[in-house]
């Protein structure tokens, strides 16, 4: 093997000496069931539990021992993770294919701190926009800002997609319990006309504010939805209505905002060093701030920042994002587990798995390293999930007895937001039970001892040895939410560094967009289009569509 001890983040990770050592540990540890790992090490839970900025993280139910975990940490050292972290936090252009800094951590620097990047104090810029957002949010929330007829705003509709939608809608849903309940919040993303129609059909335009959220302000879905929103508004309020009272923009593209007809004084800016999927705590979170208010938004930023500091400075052996990131590599590349499931036992986090799907898979669903050579090992797992306990009545069967193994992240809160009856104790009993059964299962001897009919024993065997992390937090506050999101951002970062990929580009989504752009005129043209440039299947489907639409 072409092994080297040198620190490097380019080229295949499998060439590192530490990779071979991790492989050796895997060959050993794979033979031990979690039952044995627990039996052999009475101090295991204590040793493998971390308390990090309000998150009590139990990593003991992982198929790993001390020596193998140390080899993974050595891998991170050899991949120079520490330097890469410093580079991210200080504004080095680590998004190499787009030649950009990656500074979402600057979005949550405390007021008064400064961070000079390329000669500019980006922290001061961030706080200037936060102040602009805060005073706008106060005006809307107090009723001082009114629509064109003088009515206060009772509905806020965020129009955006991908990174300009998933974060805001996830966080809004997570923090509904601290939101302004007399204002409705809606999120429109899909180009499917149903989305904008269903999101506006019961609203009074005179009381509605649209936030058009788009970093580029060129995204087809968002601009199309924004145009339809404007038509809907004018249809209700008359063509001479003051549209500026009902539309604000969040963007980096002032020219495009202006040409859409939105007053740039009602535009909230951010910067090219904020990636879409890392932008929910920038001005892209304006809808969230309108919902929860500037103070709660600031609390959330403080949570983000606390986790940032932990990630930046904690030793790797006590660094939660690093350890969770390395465990992901361990399972993906050595155990060959292909998916990772996220199971929040908190209804308010119902969109958290969807949010994480973009964060993880758009970041690390890559096949080449920074220098364009093949990664050579498997990269991002497929992430998925649903809130508990709903999933227990559907796909958990596969988690427990299926032939594919999905490591799970269980997320739970000690204090219920809605403390009614014994709902919460029942919820917690379920999450603890599921993690227990995944790890330890039931073997045939135990089933027989419990009197199970012989012909059902094999059906009821629960193999166990299915790993999970349990994250226990006190209560779902804005601060706690910030820590959780930041945790996963840095898990993704850690894994991207190990694999040597650019976690901040997304070239894989471009070709489909370009192809849709080429097909659109062919679908709507009056004359029979020339589809000879397309494959016969696409051409056939396009022609059938035209025919059935009477074209
Ligand atoms: C995120 C991606 C992508 C992006 C959307 C919306 O990292 O780049 O999901 O956020 O395509 O882009 P705009 O904000 O430019 O409309």
Coordinates of C-alpha atoms and ligand atoms in Angstrom, one line a residue:
X1 CA 0.0 0.0 0.0
X2 CA 1.2 3.5 -0.9
X3 CA 1.0 4.8 2.7
X4 CA 2.2 8.1 4.0
X5 CA 2.3 9.8 7.4
X6 CA 2.2 13.2 5.9
X7 CA -0.8 15.4 6.6
X8 CA -2.8 16.0 3.5
X9 CA -6.3 16.8 2.5
X10 CA -5.9 16.2 -1.2
X11 CA -5.8 12.9 -2.9
X12 CA -7.4 9.7 -1.7
X13 CA -7.7 9.3 2.0
X14 CA -7.2 5.5 1.6
X15 CA -3.5 6.1 1.0
X16 CA -2.9 7.3 4.5
X17 CA -1.3 5.0 7.0
X18 CA -4.1 5.7 9.5
X19 CA -6.6 4.4 7.0
X20 CA -5.0 1.1 7.0
X21 CA -4.9 1.1 10.8
X22 CA -8.6 1.9 11.0
X23 CA -9.1 -1.0 8.7
X24 CA -7.3 -3.3 11.0
X25 CA -9.4 -2.2 13.9
X26 CA -12.5 -2.7 11.9
X27 CA -11.5 -6.3 11.1
X28 CA -11.2 -6.9 14.9
X29 CA -14.2 -4.9 16.2
X30 CA -16.7 -6.2 13.7
X31 CA -16.5 -9.6 15.4
X32 CA -17.8 -8.1 18.7
X33 CA -21.5 -7.7 19.4
X34 CA -22.5 -4.5 21.2
X35 CA -23.5 -6.9 24.1
X36 CA -19.9 -8.0 24.4
X37 CA -18.5 -4.5 24.1
X38 CA -20.8 -3.5 27.0
X39 CA -20.0 -6.6 29.1
X40 CA -16.3 -6.1 28.6
X41 CA -16.2 -2.5 29.7
X42 CA -18.2 -1.4 32.7
X43 CA -17.0 2.2 32.3
X44 CA -18.1 2.3 28.7
X45 CA -21.1 4.6 29.1
X46 CA -19.3 7.0 31.3
X47 CA -16.3 7.1 29.0
X48 CA -18.3 7.5 25.9
X49 CA -20.7 10.1 27.1
X50 CA -20.0 13.8 26.4
X51 CA -21.6 17.0 27.7
X52 CA -21.2 19.7 25.2
X53 CA -22.9 23.1 25.3
X54 CA -26.1 21.6 26.7
X55 CA -26.1 18.4 24.7
X56 CA -25.7 15.2 26.6
X57 CA -24.4 12.8 23.9
X58 CA -24.3 9.1 24.6
X59 CA -22.0 7.5 22.0
X60 CA -21.7 4.2 23.9
X61 CA -24.1 2.3 21.6
X62 CA -21.6 2.4 18.8
X63 CA -19.7 -0.6 17.4
X64 CA -16.4 0.8 18.4
X65 CA -13.9 0.5 21.2
X66 CA -11.3 2.8 22.6
X67 CA -8.4 1.7 20.3
X68 CA -10.5 1.9 17.1
X69 CA -11.8 5.3 18.1
X70 CA -8.2 6.4 18.6
X71 CA -7.3 5.2 15.2
X72 CA -10.1 7.3 13.7
X73 CA -8.9 10.3 15.6
X74 CA -5.4 9.7 14.2
X75 CA -6.9 9.6 10.8
X76 CA -8.4 13.1 11.4
X77 CA -4.9 14.2 12.6
X78 CA -3.3 12.8 9.5
X79 CA -5.9 14.5 7.3
X80 CA -5.0 17.7 9.0
X81 CA -8.5 18.4 10.3
X82 CA -7.2 21.0 12.8
X83 CA -5.7 23.1 10.1
X84 CA -8.8 22.8 7.9
X85 CA -11.0 24.0 10.8
X86 CA -8.7 27.0 11.4
X87 CA -8.9 27.8 7.7
X88 CA -12.6 27.7 7.6
X89 CA -13.0 29.9 10.7
X90 CA -10.4 32.5 9.4
X91 CA -11.8 32.9 5.9
X92 CA -9.4 30.9 3.7
X93 CA -11.0 30.0 0.4
X94 CA -11.6 26.4 1.2
X95 CA -14.5 26.2 -1.3
X96 CA -11.8 25.6 -3.9
X97 CA -14.0 24.9 -7.0
X98 CA -15.8 28.3 -6.5
X99 CA -12.8 30.0 -5.0
X100 CA -14.7 31.2 -2.0
X101 CA -14.3 31.5 1.7
X102 CA -16.8 29.5 3.8
X103 CA -17.7 31.7 6.7
X104 CA -21.1 30.7 8.0
X105 CA -19.5 30.7 11.5
X106 CA -19.0 34.4 11.2
X107 CA -22.8 34.8 11.0
X108 CA -23.0 34.1 14.7
X109 CA -20.0 35.9 16.1
X110 CA -21.0 37.9 19.1
X111 CA -21.5 41.6 18.8
X112 CA -18.3 43.5 19.2
X113 CA -16.0 40.8 17.9
X114 CA -14.3 41.4 14.6
X115 CA -13.1 39.2 11.9
X116 CA -11.1 40.7 9.1
X117 CA -11.2 38.8 5.9
X118 CA -9.8 40.2 2.6
X119 CA -9.5 43.6 4.4
X120 CA -13.1 43.7 5.5
X121 CA -14.6 43.3 9.0
X122 CA -17.2 40.6 8.2
X123 CA -18.5 40.5 11.8
X124 CA -19.4 44.2 11.6
X125 CA -21.2 43.6 8.3
X126 CA -23.1 40.7 9.8
X127 CA -24.3 42.8 12.7
X128 CA -25.3 45.7 10.5
X129 CA -27.6 43.3 8.6
X130 CA -28.9 41.8 11.9
X131 CA -29.7 45.3 13.1
X132 CA -31.6 46.0 9.9
X133 CA -33.5 42.7 10.2
X134 CA -34.2 43.4 13.8
X135 CA -35.7 46.8 13.3
X136 CA -37.8 45.6 10.3
X137 CA -39.0 42.6 12.4
X138 CA -40.0 44.9 15.2
X139 CA -41.9 47.1 12.9
X140 CA -43.8 44.2 11.3
X141 CA -44.4 42.5 14.6
X142 CA -45.7 45.7 16.3
X143 CA -48.0 46.5 13.4
X144 CA -46.2 49.7 12.6
X145 CA -45.3 48.3 9.2
X146 CA -48.6 48.1 7.3
X147 CA -49.7 46.8 3.9
X148 CA -50.7 49.2 1.1
X149 CA -54.2 49.7 2.6
X150 CA -53.0 50.4 6.1
X151 CA -53.7 47.0 7.6
X152 CA -51.0 45.3 9.7
X153 CA -49.3 42.2 8.5
X154 CA -51.1 39.0 9.5
X155 CA -49.4 36.6 7.1
X156 CA -45.7 36.2 6.1
X157 CA -44.9 34.1 3.0
X158 CA -41.3 33.1 2.4
X159 CA -40.6 32.3 -1.2
X160 CA -37.4 30.5 -1.7
X161 CA -36.1 27.0 -2.4
X162 CA -33.3 24.7 -1.3
X163 CA -31.0 26.5 1.1
X164 CA -33.3 29.5 1.0
X165 CA -36.3 27.4 2.2
X166 CA -35.4 24.3 4.1
X167 CA -33.6 26.0 7.0
X168 CA -36.2 28.7 7.6
X169 CA -39.1 26.3 7.4
X170 CA -37.4 23.8 9.6
X171 CA -36.5 26.4 12.2
X172 CA -39.9 28.1 12.1
X173 CA -41.6 24.8 12.7
X174 CA -39.1 24.0 15.5
X175 CA -39.8 27.2 17.3
X176 CA -43.5 27.7 16.6
X177 CA -44.0 27.6 20.4
X178 CA -42.1 30.9 20.8
X179 CA -43.5 32.4 17.6
X180 CA -46.0 35.2 17.2
X181 CA -49.2 33.2 17.0
X182 CA -51.4 35.9 15.5
X183 CA -49.3 36.0 12.3
X184 CA -49.4 33.0 9.9
X185 CA -46.2 31.9 8.4
X186 CA -46.1 30.0 5.1
X187 CA -43.2 28.7 3.0
X188 CA -43.4 28.4 -0.8
X189 CA -40.7 26.6 -2.7
X190 CA -41.9 24.2 -5.4
X191 CA -42.3 25.3 -9.0
X192 CA -45.5 23.2 -8.9
X193 CA -48.2 25.9 -9.0
X194 CA -50.0 24.1 -6.2
X195 CA -47.5 25.3 -3.7
X196 CA -48.2 29.0 -4.2
X197 CA -51.9 28.5 -4.7
X198 CA -52.4 26.4 -1.6
X199 CA -50.2 28.7 0.5
X200 CA -52.1 31.8 -0.4
X201 CA -55.7 30.7 -1.2
X202 CA -57.1 31.7 2.2
X203 CA -54.9 34.8 2.8
X204 CA -56.0 38.5 2.6
X205 CA -53.5 40.2 0.3
X206 CA -53.9 43.5 2.2
X207 CA -52.4 41.7 5.3
X208 CA -49.7 39.6 3.5
X209 CA -46.0 40.2 3.3
X210 CA -43.9 38.2 0.8
X211 CA -40.2 37.6 1.5
X212 CA -38.4 36.7 -1.7
X213 CA -35.4 34.8 -0.5
X214 CA -32.8 34.0 -3.1
X215 CA -29.1 34.4 -2.9
X216 CA -28.7 34.7 -6.6
X217 CA -32.2 36.1 -7.4
X218 CA -32.2 34.1 -10.6
X219 CA -33.5 30.8 -9.4
X220 CA -36.4 29.7 -11.7
X221 CA -38.7 28.4 -9.0
X222 CA -38.3 31.4 -6.7
X223 CA -38.7 34.1 -9.4
X224 CA -41.7 32.3 -11.0
X225 CA -43.4 32.0 -7.6
X226 CA -42.6 35.6 -6.7
X227 CA -44.1 36.7 -10.0
X228 CA -47.2 34.7 -9.4
X229 CA -47.4 36.1 -5.9
X230 CA -47.3 39.6 -7.3
X231 CA -50.1 38.8 -9.7
X232 CA -52.1 37.4 -6.9
X233 CA -51.6 40.5 -4.8
X234 CA -52.5 42.9 -7.6
X235 CA -55.5 40.9 -8.5
X236 CA -56.8 41.4 -5.0
X237 CA -55.6 44.9 -4.3
X238 CA -55.9 46.5 -7.7
X239 CA -53.1 47.2 -10.2
X240 CA -52.1 50.5 -8.5
X241 CA -51.5 48.9 -5.1
X242 CA -48.1 49.8 -3.5
X243 CA -46.3 46.5 -4.1
X244 CA -43.3 47.7 -2.1
X245 CA -45.4 47.4 1.1
X246 CA -45.9 43.7 0.5
X247 CA -42.6 42.5 -0.9
X248 CA -39.1 42.5 0.6
X249 CA -36.1 40.6 -0.6
X250 CA -33.2 38.6 0.9
X251 CA -30.4 38.4 -1.6
X252 CA -26.8 39.1 -2.6
X253 CA -28.0 40.4 -6.0
X254 CA -29.2 44.0 -5.6
X255 CA -29.6 44.6 -9.4
X256 CA -31.9 41.7 -9.8
X257 CA -33.9 42.6 -6.8
X258 CA -34.4 46.1 -8.2
X259 CA -35.4 44.9 -11.6
X260 CA -38.0 42.6 -10.0
X261 CA -39.5 45.8 -8.6
X262 CA -38.5 45.5 -4.9
X263 CA -37.2 48.6 -3.3
X264 CA -33.5 47.9 -2.4
X265 CA -34.0 49.6 0.9
X266 CA -36.2 46.7 1.7
X267 CA -33.5 44.2 0.8
X268 CA -31.5 42.3 3.3
X269 CA -28.1 41.3 2.1
X270 CA -25.6 38.5 2.7
X271 CA -22.4 37.5 1.1
X272 CA -20.9 34.9 -1.3
X273 CA -19.1 33.3 1.6
X274 CA -22.5 32.0 2.9
X275 CA -23.4 28.8 1.1
X276 CA -27.1 28.3 0.5
X277 CA -27.5 25.3 2.8
X278 CA -25.4 27.1 5.5
X279 CA -27.5 30.3 5.3
X280 CA -30.5 29.9 7.6
X281 CA -28.8 32.0 10.3
X282 CA -28.1 34.8 7.8
X283 CA -30.7 37.2 6.4
X284 CA -32.2 34.1 4.8
X285 CA -33.7 33.6 8.3
X286 CA -35.7 36.8 8.1
X287 CA -39.0 34.9 8.1
X288 CA -37.9 33.1 11.3
X289 CA -36.9 36.3 12.9
X290 CA -40.3 37.8 12.1
X291 CA -41.9 34.7 13.7
X292 CA -39.8 34.5 16.9
X293 CA -38.5 38.1 17.2
X294 CA -35.0 39.4 17.2
X295 CA -34.2 38.4 20.8
X296 CA -35.0 34.7 20.2
X297 CA -33.1 34.8 17.0
X298 CA -30.1 36.2 18.9
X299 CA -30.4 33.3 21.4
X300 CA -30.3 30.9 18.5
X301 CA -27.2 32.5 17.2
X302 CA -25.6 32.2 20.6
X303 CA -26.3 28.4 20.5
X304 CA -24.7 28.2 17.1
X305 CA -21.6 30.1 18.3
X306 CA -21.2 28.0 21.5
X307 CA -21.0 24.8 19.3
X308 CA -18.7 26.6 16.9
X309 CA -16.3 27.4 19.7
X310 CA -16.4 23.8 21.0
X311 CA -15.7 22.5 17.5
X312 CA -12.9 24.9 16.9
X313 CA -11.0 24.5 20.2
X314 CA -11.9 21.1 21.9
X315 CA -9.5 18.2 21.6
X316 CA -10.7 15.7 19.1
X317 CA -11.2 13.0 21.6
X318 CA -13.8 15.1 23.4
X319 CA -15.1 17.0 20.3
X320 CA -18.7 16.0 19.6
X321 CA -18.9 17.0 15.9
X322 CA -15.5 15.4 15.2
X323 CA -16.5 12.2 16.9
X324 CA -19.9 12.0 15.2
X325 CA -18.3 12.8 11.9
X326 CA -15.7 10.1 12.3
X327 CA -18.3 7.5 13.4
X328 CA -20.1 8.3 10.1
X329 CA -16.9 7.6 8.2
X330 CA -16.4 4.4 10.2
X331 CA -19.8 3.1 9.3
X332 CA -19.9 4.3 5.7
X333 CA -16.4 3.2 4.6
X334 CA -15.6 0.2 6.9
X335 CA -18.9 -1.4 7.8
X336 CA -20.4 -0.3 4.4
X337 CA -23.6 1.0 5.9
X338 CA -25.2 3.1 3.3
X339 CA -27.7 5.2 5.2
X340 CA -27.9 7.2 8.4
X341 CA -31.3 7.8 10.0
X342 CA -32.2 10.8 12.2
X343 CA -35.0 10.3 14.6
X344 CA -36.0 13.4 16.6
X345 CA -38.4 12.5 19.4
X346 CA -39.8 16.0 19.3
X347 CA -42.7 16.9 17.0
X348 CA -41.4 20.4 16.6
X349 CA -38.4 19.0 14.8
X350 CA -40.5 17.3 12.1
X351 CA -38.6 19.0 9.3
X352 CA -35.1 18.5 10.8
X353 CA -34.4 15.3 8.9
X354 CA -35.3 17.0 5.6
X355 CA -33.1 19.9 6.5
X356 CA -30.2 17.5 7.2
X357 CA -30.7 15.7 4.0
X358 CA -29.7 18.8 2.1
X359 CA -26.9 19.8 4.5
X360 CA -25.3 16.3 4.4
X361 CA -26.0 15.0 1.0
X362 CA -25.5 18.2 -1.1
X363 CA -22.3 18.9 0.8
X364 CA -20.7 15.4 0.8
X365 CA -22.4 13.6 -2.0
X366 CA -19.3 13.9 -4.1
X367 CA -17.0 11.5 -6.0
X368 CA -13.8 13.5 -6.5
X369 CA -11.4 15.3 -4.2
X370 CA -10.4 18.9 -4.3
X371 CA -7.9 18.2 -7.0
X372 CA -10.4 16.3 -9.2
X373 CA -9.1 12.8 -8.6
X374 CA -11.5 10.1 -7.5
X375 CA -12.3 10.0 -3.8
X376 CA -11.6 6.2 -3.9
X377 CA -13.8 5.4 -1.0
X378 CA -17.6 5.9 -0.3
X379 CA -18.7 9.4 0.7
X380 CA -21.9 10.7 2.2
X381 CA -24.4 8.2 3.6
X382 CA -28.0 8.6 2.5
X383 CA -29.7 10.6 5.3
X384 CA -33.3 10.2 6.1
X385 CA -35.7 10.2 9.1
X386 CA -39.0 11.1 10.6
X387 CA -40.0 12.2 14.1
X388 CA -40.6 9.5 16.7
X389 CA -42.9 7.8 17.5
X390 CA -44.5 7.9 14.1
X391 CA -41.6 6.0 12.4
X392 CA -41.9 3.2 15.0
X393 CA -45.2 2.2 13.3
X394 CA -43.7 2.1 9.8
X395 CA -40.0 1.7 8.9
X396 CA -38.5 0.7 12.3
X397 CA -39.3 -2.9 11.4
X398 CA -36.4 -2.6 8.9
X399 CA -34.2 -0.8 11.4
X400 CA -34.6 -3.8 13.8
X401 CA -34.7 -6.8 11.5
X402 CA -34.0 -5.8 8.0
X403 CA -30.8 -6.8 6.1
X404 CA -29.7 -3.1 5.7
X405 CA -28.3 -1.5 8.8
X406 CA -28.8 2.2 9.4
X407 CA -27.0 3.9 12.3
X408 CA -29.5 6.1 14.1
X409 CA -29.3 9.5 15.8
X410 CA -32.0 9.7 18.4
X411 CA -32.7 13.2 19.6
X412 CA -34.7 13.8 22.7
X413 CA -35.5 16.6 25.2
X414 CA -35.9 16.2 28.9
X415 CA -38.5 19.0 29.3
X416 CA -41.6 18.9 27.2
X417 CA -42.7 22.0 25.5
X418 CA -46.3 20.9 25.8
X419 CA -46.6 19.2 29.2
X420 CA -49.9 17.4 29.0
X421 CA -50.8 14.3 30.9
X422 CA -48.1 11.6 30.7
X423 CA -47.4 12.1 27.0
X424 CA -43.8 13.1 27.6
X425 CA -42.9 10.2 29.8
X426 CA -44.4 7.8 27.2
X427 CA -42.4 9.6 24.4
X428 CA -39.2 9.2 26.4
X429 CA -39.9 5.6 27.3
X430 CA -40.2 4.9 23.6
X431 CA -37.0 6.5 22.5
X432 CA -35.0 4.8 25.2
X433 CA -36.6 1.5 24.3
X434 CA -35.9 1.8 20.6
X435 CA -32.2 2.6 21.1
X436 CA -32.0 -0.3 23.6
X437 CA -33.6 -2.8 21.2
X438 CA -31.5 -1.7 18.3
X439 CA -28.3 -2.2 20.3
X440 CA -29.0 -5.4 22.3
X441 CA -31.9 -7.1 20.5
X442 CA -33.3 -10.5 21.7
X443 CA -31.7 -13.8 21.0
X444 CA -33.4 -17.2 20.5
X445 CA -32.4 -18.4 23.9
X446 CA -34.1 -15.4 25.6
X447 CA -37.1 -15.8 23.4
X448 CA -37.4 -19.5 24.3
X449 CA -36.9 -18.7 28.0
X450 CA -39.8 -16.2 27.7
X451 CA -42.0 -19.0 26.3
X452 CA -42.1 -18.0 22.7
X453 CA -43.7 -20.6 20.5
X454 CA -40.9 -22.5 18.7
X455 CA -42.2 -21.8 15.2
X456 CA -42.0 -18.1 15.9
X457 CA -38.6 -17.9 17.5
X458 CA -36.7 -17.1 14.4
X459 CA -39.2 -14.5 13.4
X460 CA -38.9 -12.8 16.7
X461 CA -35.2 -12.8 17.0
X462 CA -33.9 -9.3 17.2
X463 CA -30.3 -9.3 16.1
X464 CA -29.3 -6.1 17.8
X465 CA -25.8 -4.7 17.3
X466 CA -27.4 -1.8 15.4
X467 CA -25.6 1.4 16.4
X468 CA -27.0 4.7 17.6
X469 CA -26.2 8.0 19.1
X470 CA -28.6 9.5 21.7
X471 CA -28.5 13.2 22.0
X472 CA -30.4 14.4 25.1
X473 CA -31.1 18.1 25.5
X474 CA -32.9 19.9 28.2
X475 CA -35.6 21.8 26.3
X476 CA -36.2 22.8 22.7
X477 CA -35.2 26.5 23.0
X478 CA -33.8 28.8 20.2
X479 CA -30.4 28.3 21.8
X480 CA -30.7 24.5 21.8
X481 CA -31.8 24.5 18.2
X482 CA -28.7 26.6 17.3
X483 CA -26.4 24.1 19.0
X484 CA -28.0 21.2 17.1
X485 CA -27.8 22.7 13.7
X486 CA -24.2 23.9 14.2
X487 CA -23.3 20.4 15.5
X488 CA -24.4 18.8 12.2
X489 CA -22.8 21.5 10.1
X490 CA -19.5 20.5 11.7
X491 CA -20.2 16.8 11.4
X492 CA -20.5 17.4 7.7
X493 CA -17.3 19.5 7.7
X494 CA -15.4 16.8 9.5
X495 CA -16.5 14.1 7.0
X496 CA -15.8 16.3 4.0
X497 CA -12.2 16.8 5.3
X498 CA -11.7 13.1 5.8
X499 CA -12.9 12.4 2.3
X500 CA -11.1 15.3 0.8
X501 CA -14.1 16.7 -1.0
X502 CA -15.3 20.2 -1.5
X503 CA -18.3 20.2 0.9
X504 CA -19.4 23.7 -0.3
X505 CA -20.0 23.3 -4.0
X506 CA -22.9 21.5 -5.7
X507 CA -22.1 21.0 -9.3
X508 CA -24.2 17.9 -9.4
X509 CA -27.4 20.0 -9.5
X510 CA -26.5 22.2 -12.5
X511 CA -27.0 19.9 -15.5
X512 CA -30.6 19.0 -14.7
X513 CA -31.4 22.8 -14.4
X514 CA -29.7 23.5 -17.7
X515 CA -31.6 20.6 -19.3
X516 CA -34.9 21.8 -18.0
X517 CA -34.1 25.2 -19.5
X518 CA -33.6 23.6 -22.9
X519 CA -36.8 21.5 -22.6
X520 CA -39.1 24.3 -21.5
X521 CA -39.4 26.0 -24.9
X522 CA -40.0 22.7 -26.6
X523 CA -42.9 21.9 -24.3
X524 CA -44.7 25.1 -24.9
X525 CA -43.7 26.0 -28.5
X526 CA -46.6 26.4 -31.0
X527 CA -44.6 24.6 -33.7
X528 CA -43.5 21.1 -33.5
X529 CA -40.1 21.3 -31.7
X530 CA -36.9 19.8 -32.8
X531 CA -36.1 17.3 -30.1
X532 CA -33.4 15.5 -32.0
X533 CA -30.8 16.7 -29.5
X534 CA -32.5 14.6 -26.8
X535 CA -32.6 10.9 -26.2
X536 CA -35.6 9.0 -27.7
X537 CA -37.2 8.4 -24.3
X538 CA -37.1 12.1 -23.3
X539 CA -38.3 13.2 -26.8
X540 CA -41.2 10.6 -26.7
X541 CA -42.3 11.8 -23.2
X542 CA -42.1 15.4 -24.2
X543 CA -44.1 14.8 -27.4
X544 CA -46.8 12.8 -25.5
X545 CA -47.1 15.6 -23.0
X546 CA -47.5 18.2 -25.8
X547 CA -50.1 16.1 -27.5
X548 CA -52.2 15.5 -24.3
X549 CA -52.0 19.2 -23.5
X550 CA -53.4 19.9 -27.0
X551 CA -50.2 21.4 -28.4
Ligands
LIG1 C1 -27.5 25.2 -1.4 C2 -27.8 25.2 -2.8 C3 -29.2 25.4 -3.2 C4 -29.7 26.8 -3.2 C5 -31.0 27.0 -4.0 C6 -31.5 28.4 -3.9 O1 -26.5 25.1 -0.9 O2 -26.9 26.0 -3.4 O3 -30.1 24.6 -2.5 O4 -29.8 27.3 -1.9 O5 -30.8 26.6 -5.3 O6 -30.7 29.3 -4.5 P1 -30.9 30.8 -4.4 O7 -30.9 31.2 -2.9 O8 -29.8 31.5 -5.2 O9 -32.3 31.0 -5.0

